[in-house]
């Protein structure tokens, strides 16, 4: 869950992710992994394209009153980098939005995996474990958003999938990593949004999208283990 001025920063990350995705597709790894989680290879490119393009689309839900006491000269620290928080034409309210590529599309895909899973209860247990880990490591950063170290969601998803659903680790890792990040980092911190002092907050936005994509990479790494 992030917002300007960090969109430019994350745009470079998205470019890297896009190039990585195309590289993996070229070597057939993504086709292999997504086939493991039940997604036909012919739909893979379309799915990735929609997720990456959709990550730039935020759907407004509501406006939330906030306490904005930043001075013009205030800066915040974000993983060792200093930024000046964005200013808004409406300094006492925030727009809450849902990201199409980082929340809506992955949630629909995760629901599809759950419905078609032979062990849905195991997937839900793994989801609960990942949600707890992500929630405990997520931190609200004023002027930035809800921040969580990028490697925590996919690592937690990999471990939970191997423990609770070894036979179907790949789809479980994707399911738990995706929804666990959305729930643990964003949804369970909605009550803290009004204290972030920012104009826009996006559920499944920039930083969360990276965690979700990494969870998909973990599914790739788990595929040969569960073949």
XYZ file of N, CA and C in Angstrom:
681
model
N 0.854 -1.187 0.000
C 0.000 0.000 0.000
C 0.889 1.235 0.000
N 1.087 1.839 -1.155
C 1.949 3.003 -1.306
C 1.288 4.017 -2.223
N 1.852 5.214 -2.250
C 1.291 6.283 -3.053
C 2.411 7.237 -3.437
N 2.154 8.263 -4.312
C 3.196 9.210 -4.710
C 3.867 9.807 -3.485
N 5.205 10.182 -3.555
C 6.030 10.193 -4.769
C 6.714 8.876 -5.072
N 6.267 7.806 -4.475
C 6.949 6.525 -4.608
C 6.561 5.770 -5.868
N 5.560 6.263 -6.609
C 5.142 5.574 -7.821
C 6.261 5.547 -8.855
N 7.026 6.635 -8.968
C 8.144 6.657 -9.908
C 9.204 5.645 -9.476
N 9.461 5.606 -8.180
C 10.435 4.657 -7.637
C 10.021 3.225 -7.963
N 8.739 2.915 -7.746
C 8.266 1.566 -8.000
C 8.080 1.291 -9.488
N 7.980 2.339 -10.304
C 7.879 2.128 -11.749
C 9.124 1.410 -12.266
N 10.283 1.747 -11.711
C 11.519 1.070 -12.106
C 11.489 -0.397 -11.663
N 10.898 -0.636 -10.493
C 10.781 -2.012 -10.014
C 9.854 -2.803 -10.929
N 8.732 -2.170 -11.324
C 7.798 -2.839 -12.220
C 8.467 -3.180 -13.547
N 9.313 -2.275 -14.044
C 10.019 -2.534 -15.293
C 10.928 -3.745 -15.142
N 11.633 -3.799 -14.014
C 12.496 -4.949 -13.747
C 11.680 -6.234 -13.659
N 10.548 -6.160 -12.944
C 9.676 -7.325 -12.800
C 9.153 -7.780 -14.160
N 8.775 -6.811 -14.992
C 8.267 -7.134 -16.322
C 9.326 -7.848 -17.153
N 10.562 -7.328 -17.143
C 11.650 -7.960 -17.888
C 11.944 -9.357 -17.343
N 11.885 -9.489 -16.008
C 12.101 -10.799 -15.395
C 11.022 -11.779 -15.828
N 9.774 -11.293 -15.841
C 8.657 -12.155 -16.236
C 8.816 -12.641 -17.668
N 9.141 -11.720 -18.567
C 9.317 -12.103 -19.961
C 10.478 -13.083 -20.121
N 11.537 -12.883 -19.321
C 12.661 -13.807 -19.372
C 12.272 -15.201 -18.920
N 11.496 -15.266 -17.843
C 11.048 -16.562 -17.338
C 10.102 -17.245 -18.317
N 9.233 -16.437 -18.941
C 8.332 -16.995 -19.949
C 9.143 -17.585 -21.099
N 10.189 -16.865 -21.488
C 11.019 -17.304 -22.613
C 11.639 -18.666 -22.331
N 11.997 -18.902 -21.083
C 12.610 -20.177 -20.719
C 11.568 -21.231 -20.331
N 10.296 -20.854 -20.351
C 9.236 -21.810 -20.080
C 8.967 -22.059 -18.610
N 9.667 -21.350 -17.714
C 9.496 -21.608 -16.287
C 8.127 -21.178 -15.789
N 7.669 -20.007 -16.250
C 6.364 -19.544 -15.807
C 5.253 -20.467 -16.307
N 5.358 -20.900 -17.552
C 4.346 -21.808 -18.099
C 4.282 -23.083 -17.269
N 5.450 -23.570 -16.907
C 5.550 -24.780 -16.091
C 4.899 -24.566 -14.728
N 5.252 -23.471 -14.076
C 4.759 -23.220 -12.730
C 3.259 -22.961 -12.714
N 2.779 -22.111 -13.630
C 1.359 -21.794 -13.632
C 0.520 -22.988 -14.068
N 1.082 -23.878 -14.872
C 0.388 -25.124 -15.183
C 0.233 -25.954 -13.912
N 1.250 -25.881 -13.038
C 1.197 -26.600 -11.767
C 0.062 -26.099 -10.877
N -0.217 -24.792 -10.926
C -1.278 -24.265 -10.072
C -2.618 -24.227 -10.798
N -2.666 -24.820 -11.988
C -3.943 -24.982 -12.665
C -4.294 -23.928 -13.684
N -3.334 -23.093 -14.085
C -3.587 -22.054 -15.084
C -3.042 -22.534 -16.429
N -3.894 -22.703 -17.442
C -3.420 -23.146 -18.755
C -2.361 -22.202 -19.313
N -1.295 -22.733 -19.906
C -0.206 -21.895 -20.425
C -0.660 -20.843 -21.425
N -1.723 -21.128 -22.193
C -2.158 -20.166 -23.205
C -2.740 -18.894 -22.593
N -3.094 -18.957 -21.297
C -3.629 -17.772 -20.632
C -2.563 -17.007 -19.852
N -1.352 -17.544 -19.811
C -0.316 -16.990 -18.936
C 0.059 -15.566 -19.295
N 0.380 -15.323 -20.567
C 0.822 -13.986 -20.956
C -0.273 -12.962 -20.695
N -1.515 -13.316 -21.025
C -2.637 -12.394 -20.797
C -2.780 -12.078 -19.320
N -2.644 -13.093 -18.472
C -2.771 -12.889 -17.031
C -1.685 -11.968 -16.503
N -0.439 -12.217 -16.889
C 0.665 -11.376 -16.429
C 0.520 -9.948 -16.945
N 0.116 -9.821 -18.202
C -0.073 -8.494 -18.787
C -1.146 -7.720 -18.027
N -2.268 -8.378 -17.721
C -3.353 -7.710 -17.001
C -2.916 -7.310 -15.597
N -2.147 -8.169 -14.931
C -1.684 -7.853 -13.574
C -0.742 -6.654 -13.581
N 0.195 -6.636 -14.510
C 1.186 -5.561 -14.536
C 0.555 -4.244 -14.968
N -0.275 -4.274 -16.019
C -0.970 -3.057 -16.436
C -1.978 -2.634 -15.375
N -2.671 -3.615 -14.798
C -3.659 -3.310 -13.765
C -3.058 -2.735 -12.508
N -1.749 -2.970 -12.288
C -1.096 -2.420 -11.098
C -1.039 -0.900 -11.142
N -1.258 -0.324 -12.327
C -1.256 1.131 -12.465
C -2.658 1.726 -12.321
N -3.660 0.866 -12.099
C -5.050 1.325 -12.031
C -5.578 1.168 -10.615
N -5.950 2.270 -9.990
C -6.545 2.261 -8.660
C -8.016 2.639 -8.753
N -8.860 1.833 -8.129
C -10.304 2.064 -8.140
C -10.695 2.713 -6.815
N -11.097 3.991 -6.811
C -11.464 4.673 -5.561
C -12.679 4.015 -4.904
N -12.627 3.899 -3.580
C -13.730 3.302 -2.821
C -14.436 4.344 -1.960
N -13.642 5.063 -1.190
C -14.230 6.039 -0.270
C -13.177 7.060 0.142
N -13.661 8.124 0.780
C -12.770 9.141 1.345
C -12.767 9.003 2.859
N -11.574 9.115 3.444
C -11.408 8.936 4.886
C -10.828 10.207 5.481
N -11.441 10.746 6.548
C -10.844 11.913 7.212
C -9.535 11.522 7.883
N -8.524 12.361 7.755
C -7.216 12.064 8.325
C -6.696 13.268 9.095
N -5.695 12.996 9.909
C -4.992 14.057 10.614
C -3.700 14.317 9.866
N -3.583 15.461 9.241
C -2.404 15.794 8.440
C -1.684 16.972 9.085
N -0.643 16.667 9.854
C 0.092 17.726 10.544
C 1.531 17.836 10.046
N 1.784 17.391 8.801
C 3.106 17.569 8.213
C 3.368 19.040 7.928
N 4.591 19.450 8.156
C 5.038 20.758 7.690
C 5.650 20.596 6.306
N 5.770 21.674 5.577
C 6.292 21.614 4.217
C 7.716 21.078 4.162
N 8.444 21.235 5.266
C 9.847 20.817 5.252
C 10.042 19.414 5.850
N 8.974 18.764 6.306
C 9.089 17.443 6.907
C 9.482 16.396 5.870
N 10.315 15.445 6.291
C 10.654 14.294 5.463
C 10.450 13.033 6.287
N 10.337 11.893 5.596
C 10.190 10.616 6.280
C 11.247 9.661 5.757
N 11.553 8.635 6.565
C 12.535 7.629 6.176
C 11.811 6.375 5.722
N 12.234 5.841 4.562
C 11.615 4.646 4.007
C 12.721 3.708 3.560
N 12.993 2.651 4.392
C 14.062 1.699 4.118
C 15.385 2.403 3.838
N 15.696 3.389 4.698
C 16.969 4.087 4.605
C 16.995 5.263 3.663
N 15.909 5.513 2.941
C 15.842 6.636 2.005
C 14.930 7.714 2.576
N 15.303 8.966 2.340
C 14.516 10.089 2.838
C 13.659 10.656 1.711
N 12.358 10.865 2.017
C 11.436 11.428 1.047
C 10.611 12.517 1.703
N 10.178 13.455 0.898
C 9.225 14.449 1.364
C 7.826 13.938 1.044
N 6.951 13.809 2.037
C 5.611 13.269 1.802
C 4.842 14.109 0.796
N 3.928 13.474 0.041
C 3.138 14.209 -0.944
C 2.164 15.159 -0.280
N 1.816 16.213 -0.988
C 0.825 17.161 -0.501
C -0.471 16.974 -1.281
N -1.584 17.273 -0.660
C -2.879 17.069 -1.283
C -3.662 18.365 -1.314
N -4.561 18.475 -2.321
C -5.457 19.632 -2.370
C -6.491 19.566 -1.257
N -6.674 18.366 -0.696
C -7.599 18.171 0.422
C -6.810 17.556 1.576
N -6.061 18.372 2.333
C -5.107 17.852 3.313
C -5.730 17.091 4.471
N -7.046 17.188 4.660
C -7.676 16.530 5.797
C -8.474 15.294 5.407
N -8.270 14.778 4.211
C -8.933 13.546 3.820
C -8.046 12.713 2.901
N -8.289 11.414 2.921
C -7.528 10.457 2.123
C -8.484 9.662 1.247
N -8.046 9.353 0.032
C -8.822 8.500 -0.861
C -8.352 7.056 -0.690
N -9.268 6.172 -0.299
C -8.959 4.746 -0.197
C -9.344 4.085 -1.517
N -8.411 3.349 -2.109
C -8.641 2.726 -3.412
C -8.221 1.261 -3.378
N -8.681 0.512 -4.373
C -8.284 -0.886 -4.555
C -7.537 -0.988 -5.875
N -6.363 -1.602 -5.843
C -5.551 -1.735 -7.049
C -6.028 -2.929 -7.874
N -6.242 -2.694 -9.167
C -6.776 -3.744 -10.040
C -5.798 -4.905 -10.197
N -4.542 -4.592 -10.508
C -3.559 -5.647 -10.752
C -2.990 -6.266 -9.495
N -2.988 -5.506 -8.386
C -2.383 -5.989 -7.156
C -3.356 -6.558 -6.153
N -4.665 -6.368 -6.375
C -5.652 -6.865 -5.424
C -6.766 -7.644 -6.111
N -7.446 -7.012 -7.066
C -8.636 -7.626 -7.658
C -8.289 -8.890 -8.446
N -7.361 -8.778 -9.398
C -7.028 -9.929 -10.248
C -6.401 -11.072 -9.443
N -5.401 -10.803 -8.570
C -4.843 -11.902 -7.773
C -5.867 -12.533 -6.836
N -6.794 -11.738 -6.295
C -7.817 -12.290 -5.404
C -8.748 -13.231 -6.160
N -9.123 -12.848 -7.381
C -9.980 -13.712 -8.203
C -9.257 -15.015 -8.539
N -7.980 -14.910 -8.911
C -7.195 -16.104 -9.218
C -7.045 -16.990 -7.986
N -6.827 -16.377 -6.833
C -6.685 -17.142 -5.590
C -7.979 -17.862 -5.240
N -9.111 -17.194 -5.449
C -10.407 -17.832 -5.200
C -10.596 -19.032 -6.126
N -10.170 -18.879 -7.369
C -10.238 -19.994 -8.330
C -9.411 -21.185 -7.837
N -8.209 -20.910 -7.327
C -7.351 -21.980 -6.826
C -7.966 -22.654 -5.611
N -8.586 -21.871 -4.736
C -9.208 -22.435 -3.534
C -10.372 -23.350 -3.903
N -11.213 -22.894 -4.828
C -12.382 -23.674 -5.228
C -11.971 -25.005 -5.857
N -10.862 -24.997 -6.584
C -10.423 -26.196 -7.297
C -9.390 -27.018 -6.533
N -9.115 -26.635 -5.294
C -8.119 -27.356 -4.503
C -8.708 -28.636 -3.908
N -7.937 -29.728 -3.899
C -8.405 -30.950 -3.229
C -8.342 -30.828 -1.711
N -7.586 -29.840 -1.213
C -7.444 -29.649 0.232
C -7.631 -28.169 0.586
N -8.838 -27.633 0.437
C -9.047 -26.200 0.699
C -8.749 -25.800 2.139
N -9.013 -26.705 3.091
C -8.755 -26.370 4.494
C -7.266 -26.150 4.732
N -6.419 -26.945 4.108
C -4.972 -26.774 4.253
C -4.527 -25.429 3.678
N -5.138 -25.041 2.570
C -4.802 -23.744 1.981
C -5.188 -22.611 2.922
N -6.345 -22.740 3.569
C -6.808 -21.696 4.485
C -5.921 -21.624 5.728
N -5.445 -22.771 6.192
C -4.527 -22.774 7.340
C -3.216 -22.087 6.958
N -2.700 -22.394 5.771
C -1.480 -21.731 5.295
C -1.707 -20.234 5.151
N -2.881 -19.851 4.658
C -3.224 -18.431 4.533
C -3.207 -17.746 5.890
N -3.787 -18.395 6.902
C -3.809 -17.810 8.243
C -2.388 -17.603 8.769
N -1.510 -18.570 8.526
C -0.127 -18.462 8.996
C 0.601 -17.311 8.308
N 0.455 -17.206 6.990
C 1.128 -16.134 6.249
C 0.565 -14.775 6.637
N -0.748 -14.701 6.790
C -1.378 -13.442 7.201
C -0.814 -12.966 8.533
N -0.664 -13.883 9.475
C -0.130 -13.530 10.796
C 1.302 -13.008 10.686
N 2.141 -13.712 9.923
C 3.543 -13.301 9.777
C 3.644 -11.932 9.122
N 2.884 -11.724 8.045
C 2.925 -10.440 7.343
C 2.397 -9.324 8.233
N 1.315 -9.594 8.943
C 0.731 -8.575 9.830
C 1.734 -8.134 10.892
N 2.443 -9.087 11.469
C 3.400 -8.772 12.526
C 4.612 -8.000 12.004
N 4.908 -8.128 10.722
C 6.078 -7.451 10.155
C 5.737 -6.185 9.386
N 4.454 -5.922 9.180
C 4.034 -4.709 8.469
C 4.077 -3.519 9.417
N 4.516 -2.381 8.905
C 4.634 -1.179 9.716
C 4.039 0.014 8.979
N 3.140 0.751 9.633
C 2.648 1.996 9.023
C 3.726 3.067 9.077
N 4.050 3.649 7.945
C 5.056 4.706 7.858
C 4.361 5.985 7.416
N 4.265 6.997 8.289
C 3.581 8.245 7.928
C 4.124 8.846 6.639
N 3.218 9.193 5.751
C 3.615 9.783 4.486
C 4.051 8.779 3.445
N 4.139 7.505 3.819
C 4.589 6.464 2.894
C 3.504 5.418 2.675
N 3.044 4.777 3.757
C 2.026 3.739 3.641
C 2.315 2.598 4.592
N 1.698 1.442 4.333
C 1.955 0.244 5.119
C 3.106 -0.501 4.460
N 4.245 -0.544 5.133
C 5.453 -1.131 4.548
C 5.740 -2.491 5.174
N 6.142 -3.436 4.339
C 6.562 -4.755 4.808
C 7.752 -5.184 3.958
N 8.815 -5.720 4.567
C 9.959 -6.196 3.778
C 9.514 -7.164 2.689
N 10.001 -6.955 1.481
C 9.461 -7.647 0.309
C 9.629 -9.156 0.350
N 10.673 -9.659 0.991
C 10.926 -11.093 0.966
C 10.112 -11.866 1.997
N 9.544 -11.179 2.978
C 8.808 -11.882 4.025
C 7.582 -12.617 3.492
N 6.703 -11.983 2.680
C 5.524 -12.721 2.188
C 5.862 -13.984 1.397
N 6.771 -13.933 0.409
C 7.035 -15.167 -0.339
C 7.727 -16.248 0.472
N 8.626 -15.843 1.381
C 9.289 -16.847 2.215
C 8.283 -17.500 3.153
N 7.424 -16.681 3.765
C 6.386 -17.216 4.647
C 5.447 -18.133 3.874
N 5.103 -17.740 2.635
C 4.215 -18.560 1.813
C 4.862 -19.900 1.472
N 6.154 -19.872 1.145
C 6.864 -21.109 0.808
C 6.893 -22.059 1.997
N 7.249 -21.535 3.161
C 7.342 -22.374 4.359
C 5.977 -22.932 4.735
N 4.955 -22.074 4.731
C 3.607 -22.514 5.099
C 3.089 -23.576 4.135
N 3.347 -23.383 2.841
C 2.884 -24.356 1.846
C 3.565 -25.707 2.037
N 4.862 -25.687 2.313
C 5.599 -26.934 2.502
C 5.155 -27.662 3.770
N 4.780 -26.896 4.799
C 4.370 -27.507 6.068
C 2.945 -28.036 6.004
N 2.033 -27.219 5.510
C 0.612 -27.547 5.612
C 0.037 -28.254 4.385
N 0.687 -28.125 3.238
C 0.121 -28.736 2.027
C 1.243 -29.099 1.062
N 2.117 -29.979 1.499
C 3.303 -30.309 0.707
C 2.943 -30.850 -0.669
N 1.894 -31.668 -0.742
C 1.526 -32.278 -2.008
C 1.041 -31.294 -3.049
N 0.541 -30.144 -2.613
C 0.067 -29.097 -3.539
C 0.710 -27.769 -3.166
N 2.018 -27.802 -2.946
C 2.704 -26.626 -2.409
C 2.639 -25.418 -3.328
N 2.704 -25.627 -4.644
C 2.743 -24.486 -5.565
C 1.471 -23.643 -5.520
N 0.272 -24.240 -5.719
C -0.935 -23.412 -5.629
C -1.163 -22.853 -4.238
N -0.789 -23.606 -3.211
C -0.970 -23.112 -1.846
C -0.049 -21.934 -1.570
N 1.183 -21.989 -2.086
C 2.113 -20.871 -1.902
C 1.582 -19.616 -2.572
N 1.052 -19.765 -3.780
C 0.500 -18.591 -4.470
C -0.711 -18.049 -3.716
N -1.613 -18.931 -3.332
C -2.832 -18.531 -2.622
C -2.503 -17.828 -1.308
N -1.665 -18.473 -0.481
C -1.340 -17.915 0.831
C -0.490 -16.661 0.713
N 0.448 -16.650 -0.231
C 1.299 -15.474 -0.398
C 0.537 -14.271 -0.894
N -0.398 -14.505 -1.811
C -1.175 -13.409 -2.383
C -2.157 -12.822 -1.374
N -3.070 -13.664 -0.891
C -4.089 -13.159 0.031
C -3.501 -12.833 1.398
N -2.455 -13.570 1.802
C -1.821 -13.272 3.086
C -1.207 -11.890 3.107
N -0.635 -11.477 1.971
C -0.068 -10.133 1.866
C -1.163 -9.076 1.864
N -2.199 -9.313 1.084
C -3.304 -8.347 1.014
C -3.972 -8.162 2.372
N -4.240 -9.282 3.046
C -4.944 -9.210 4.327
C -4.023 -8.706 5.432
N -2.833 -9.315 5.546
C -1.934 -8.979 6.641
C -1.334 -7.594 6.557
N -0.984 -7.160 5.345
C -0.333 -5.856 5.201
C -1.333 -4.726 5.031
N -2.399 -4.962 4.288
C -3.305 -3.867 3.940
C -4.609 -3.879 4.734
N -5.389 -4.937 4.582
C -6.746 -4.943 5.141
C -6.734 -4.852 6.664
N -5.857 -5.589 7.334
C -5.827 -5.564 8.797
C -5.231 -4.277 9.357
N -4.717 -3.417 8.482
C -4.182 -2.131 8.930
C -5.043 -0.956 8.474
N -6.248 -1.243 8.022
C -7.117 -0.158 7.555
C -7.415 0.852 8.658
N -7.430 0.375 9.910
C -7.728 1.287 11.013
C -6.603 2.291 11.259
N -5.438 2.062 10.665
C -4.300 2.966 10.864
C -4.140 3.969 9.723
N -4.975 3.856 8.700
C -4.808 4.708 7.526
C -4.938 6.185 7.854
N -5.865 6.523 8.738
C -6.115 7.938 9.008
C -4.912 8.621 9.651
N -3.962 7.828 10.164
C -2.788 8.409 10.805
C -1.574 8.457 9.862
N -1.751 8.020 8.622
C -0.623 7.982 7.694
C -0.349 9.325 7.037
N -1.307 10.233 7.113
C -1.133 11.597 6.591
C -0.725 11.576 5.117
N -1.549 10.931 4.297
C -1.258 10.831 2.865
C -2.543 11.014 2.068
N -2.454 11.488 0.818
C -3.653 11.770 0.021
C -4.348 10.532 -0.517
N -3.587 9.453 -0.794
C -4.168 8.252 -1.397
C -3.536 7.014 -0.774
N -4.356 6.005 -0.500
C -3.860 4.700 -0.064
C -4.513 3.644 -0.942
N -3.702 2.761 -1.502
C -4.208 1.768 -2.452
C -3.989 0.360 -1.922
N -5.084 -0.377 -1.714
C -4.998 -1.772 -1.288
C -4.460 -2.606 -2.449
N -3.342 -3.280 -2.213
C -2.715 -4.047 -3.285
C -1.867 -3.207 -4.207
N -1.602 -1.962 -3.809
C -0.817 -1.054 -4.644
C 0.650 -1.397 -4.633
N 1.436 -0.498 -5.201
C 2.837 -0.713 -5.587
C 3.618 -1.713 -4.741
N 3.888 -1.406 -3.475
C 4.738 -2.276 -2.676
C 4.133 -3.643 -2.451
N 2.808 -3.695 -2.216
C 2.151 -4.973 -2.021
C 2.188 -5.802 -3.289
N 2.058 -5.150 -4.441
C 2.096 -5.855 -5.721
C 3.400 -6.628 -5.868
N 4.514 -6.026 -5.433
C 5.808 -6.705 -5.520
C 5.802 -7.988 -4.702
N 5.224 -7.911 -3.471
C 5.151 -9.095 -2.626
C 4.310 -10.187 -3.256
N 3.217 -9.791 -3.898
C 2.345 -10.749 -4.562
C 3.066 -11.414 -5.726
N 3.780 -10.612 -6.511
C 4.504 -11.172 -7.655
C 5.591 -12.129 -7.177
N 6.289 -11.768 -6.096
C 7.320 -12.649 -5.557
C 6.715 -13.961 -5.074
N 5.489 -13.919 -4.544
C 4.817 -15.147 -4.139
C 4.615 -16.058 -5.345
N 4.348 -15.455 -6.508
C 4.237 -16.241 -7.728
C 5.562 -16.866 -8.121
N 6.652 -16.123 -7.912
C 7.984 -16.670 -8.200
C 8.263 -17.876 -7.304
N 7.849 -17.786 -6.044
C 8.040 -18.908 -5.131
C 7.298 -20.137 -5.646
N 6.109 -19.933 -6.227
C 5.382 -21.060 -6.809
C 6.220 -21.722 -7.900
N 6.959 -20.896 -8.666
C 7.868 -21.432 -9.684
C 8.929 -22.311 -9.028
N 9.511 -21.816 -7.951
C 10.586 -22.551 -7.284
C 10.076 -23.835 -6.640
N 8.816 -23.845 -6.222
C 8.261 -25.022 -5.567
C 7.813 -26.085 -6.563
N 7.591 -25.694 -7.808
C 7.027 -26.621 -8.790
C 7.813 -27.926 -8.927
N 9.147 -27.884 -9.111
C 9.867 -29.148 -9.257
C 9.855 -29.986 -7.991
N 9.669 -29.319 -6.823
C 9.650 -30.059 -5.559
C 8.403 -30.916 -5.456
N 7.284 -30.375 -5.999
C 6.009 -31.052 -5.816
C 5.561 -31.803 -7.065
N 6.474 -31.909 -8.070
C 6.078 -32.557 -9.305
C 5.714 -34.010 -9.109
